[in-house]
Coordinates of C-alpha atoms in Angstrom, one line a residue:
M16 CA 0.0 0.0 0.0
S17 CA 1.3 3.4 -0.9
L18 CA 0.5 6.6 1.1
K19 CA 1.7 10.2 0.6
Y20 CA 0.8 13.2 2.8
L21 CA -0.8 15.9 0.7
H22 CA -1.9 18.8 2.9
T23 CA -3.9 20.0 5.9
M24 CA -7.1 22.0 5.1
V25 CA -8.6 24.6 7.4
R26 CA -11.7 26.7 6.7
V27 CA -11.2 30.5 7.2
K28 CA -13.6 33.4 7.6
D29 CA -11.3 36.2 6.6
L30 CA -8.9 35.1 3.9
D31 CA -6.6 38.2 4.0
A32 CA -6.2 38.1 7.8
S33 CA -5.5 34.3 7.7
I34 CA -2.9 34.7 4.9
A35 CA -1.2 37.5 6.8
F36 CA -1.1 35.4 9.9
Y37 CA 0.5 32.4 8.2
K38 CA 3.0 34.7 6.4
L39 CA 4.0 36.0 9.9
L40 CA 5.0 32.4 10.6
G41 CA 7.1 32.4 7.5
L42 CA 4.9 30.4 5.2
E43 CA 4.7 31.5 1.5
E44 CA 1.8 31.2 -0.9
T45 CA 2.5 28.3 -3.3
R46 CA -0.7 28.2 -5.3
R47 CA -4.3 29.5 -5.4
M48 CA -7.5 28.4 -7.0
D49 CA -10.7 30.3 -7.3
S50 CA -13.9 28.4 -8.1
E51 CA -16.7 30.5 -9.6
G52 CA -19.1 27.6 -9.7
G53 CA -18.4 26.5 -6.1
R54 CA -17.9 30.0 -4.9
F55 CA -14.8 29.4 -2.9
T56 CA -11.0 30.1 -2.9
L57 CA -8.3 27.7 -2.0
V58 CA -4.9 29.1 -1.0
F59 CA -1.9 26.8 -0.3
L60 CA 0.9 28.1 1.9
A61 CA 4.1 26.2 2.9
P62 CA 7.4 26.9 4.5
P63 CA 10.1 28.0 2.0
G64 CA 11.6 24.9 0.3
Q65 CA 8.9 22.7 1.7
E66 CA 6.1 23.1 -0.8
E67 CA 5.2 19.4 -0.3
C68 CA 3.9 20.3 3.2
P69 CA 1.2 22.9 2.7
V70 CA -1.7 24.1 4.7
E71 CA -4.7 24.8 2.5
L72 CA -6.9 27.7 3.5
T73 CA -10.5 27.3 2.2
Y74 CA -12.5 30.5 2.0
N75 CA -16.2 30.3 1.1
W76 CA -17.2 33.5 -0.7
D77 CA -20.7 33.5 0.8
G78 CA -19.5 33.2 4.4
D79 CA -19.2 30.1 6.6
D80 CA -21.6 30.3 9.5
G81 CA -20.8 26.6 10.2
L82 CA -17.3 27.4 11.3
P83 CA -17.0 26.5 15.0
S84 CA -16.1 29.3 17.4
D85 CA -13.4 27.0 18.9
S86 CA -11.6 24.8 16.5
R87 CA -10.2 22.5 19.1
H88 CA -11.8 19.5 17.3
F89 CA -9.1 20.0 14.6
G90 CA -6.1 19.6 16.9
H91 CA -3.2 21.8 15.7
L92 CA -0.7 22.5 13.1
A93 CA 3.0 22.2 14.2
Y94 CA 6.1 24.0 12.9
R95 CA 9.7 23.6 14.0
V96 CA 11.4 27.0 14.3
G97 CA 15.1 28.0 14.5
N98 CA 14.6 30.3 17.6
I99 CA 11.3 30.1 19.4
Y100 CA 11.9 33.3 21.4
E101 CA 12.5 35.3 18.2
V102 CA 9.5 33.8 16.5
C103 CA 7.2 34.5 19.5
Q104 CA 8.5 38.0 19.8
H105 CA 7.9 38.6 16.1
L106 CA 4.3 37.3 16.4
M107 CA 3.6 39.4 19.6
D108 CA 5.1 42.5 17.8
N109 CA 2.4 41.9 15.1
G110 CA -0.5 41.6 17.5
V111 CA -0.6 37.8 17.9
T112 CA -1.4 36.5 21.4
I113 CA 1.0 33.9 22.7
N114 CA -1.5 31.5 24.3
R115 CA 1.1 29.1 25.7
P116 CA 4.5 30.9 26.1
P117 CA 7.8 29.1 25.5
R118 CA 8.7 29.0 29.2
D119 CA 10.7 25.8 28.6
G120 CA 12.5 27.2 25.6
H121 CA 11.0 24.4 23.6
M122 CA 7.2 24.8 22.9
A123 CA 4.7 27.5 22.4
F124 CA 1.1 27.7 21.1
V125 CA -0.7 30.6 19.2
R126 CA -4.0 30.8 17.4
S127 CA -4.8 31.9 13.9
P128 CA -7.5 34.5 13.2
D129 CA -9.8 31.4 12.7
N130 CA -8.9 29.9 16.1
I131 CA -6.7 27.2 14.6
S132 CA -4.2 26.1 17.3
I133 CA -0.5 26.4 16.0
E134 CA 2.3 24.6 17.9
L135 CA 5.8 26.0 17.6
L136 CA 8.6 23.7 18.6
Q137 CA 12.3 24.7 19.0
E138 CA 14.7 23.0 16.6
G139 CA 17.4 21.0 18.5
D140 CA 18.0 21.5 22.2
N141 CA 15.7 23.7 24.3
L142 CA 16.8 27.3 24.6
A143 CA 17.8 28.4 28.1
P144 CA 14.8 29.9 30.1
A145 CA 14.6 33.6 29.4
E146 CA 12.3 36.5 30.2
P147 CA 9.7 37.6 29.5
W148 CA 8.9 34.0 28.5
A149 CA 9.9 32.2 31.7
S150 CA 7.4 34.0 33.9
M151 CA 4.7 34.6 31.3
A152 CA 1.3 33.0 32.1
N153 CA -0.9 31.2 29.6
T154 CA -3.6 33.3 27.9
G155 CA -6.8 31.6 27.0
H156 CA -6.6 28.1 25.9
W157 CA -4.4 26.4 23.3

């Protein structure tokens, strides 16, 4: 039996806000498809050089009242980062709430504009504990 990972799809309410969020994480748009008949847009974003691992944003032009207010049933997307403190600071500087700060120098969680949980994991060994992260409390749920 042959199996190949293709992508992860998440539905979004505000396509521009969602694209901006994923670009803050460093993802780049790799392709886009608009369906006049189906009245939706698909946007694929992936880390540079990893086009085979995209997230697909699905935007329904007529709205999507069925989107849950809390997307915990989805689980999360996970990305390894070179410096978790720098990435979290960059996200905070751009208005993103750090729901689970990287107190351990290893793991953090944030949420997309559509409430998708995003796990950030430090590449290699954990970074040494550092402020403001070491004493920062959780915000909301992740």
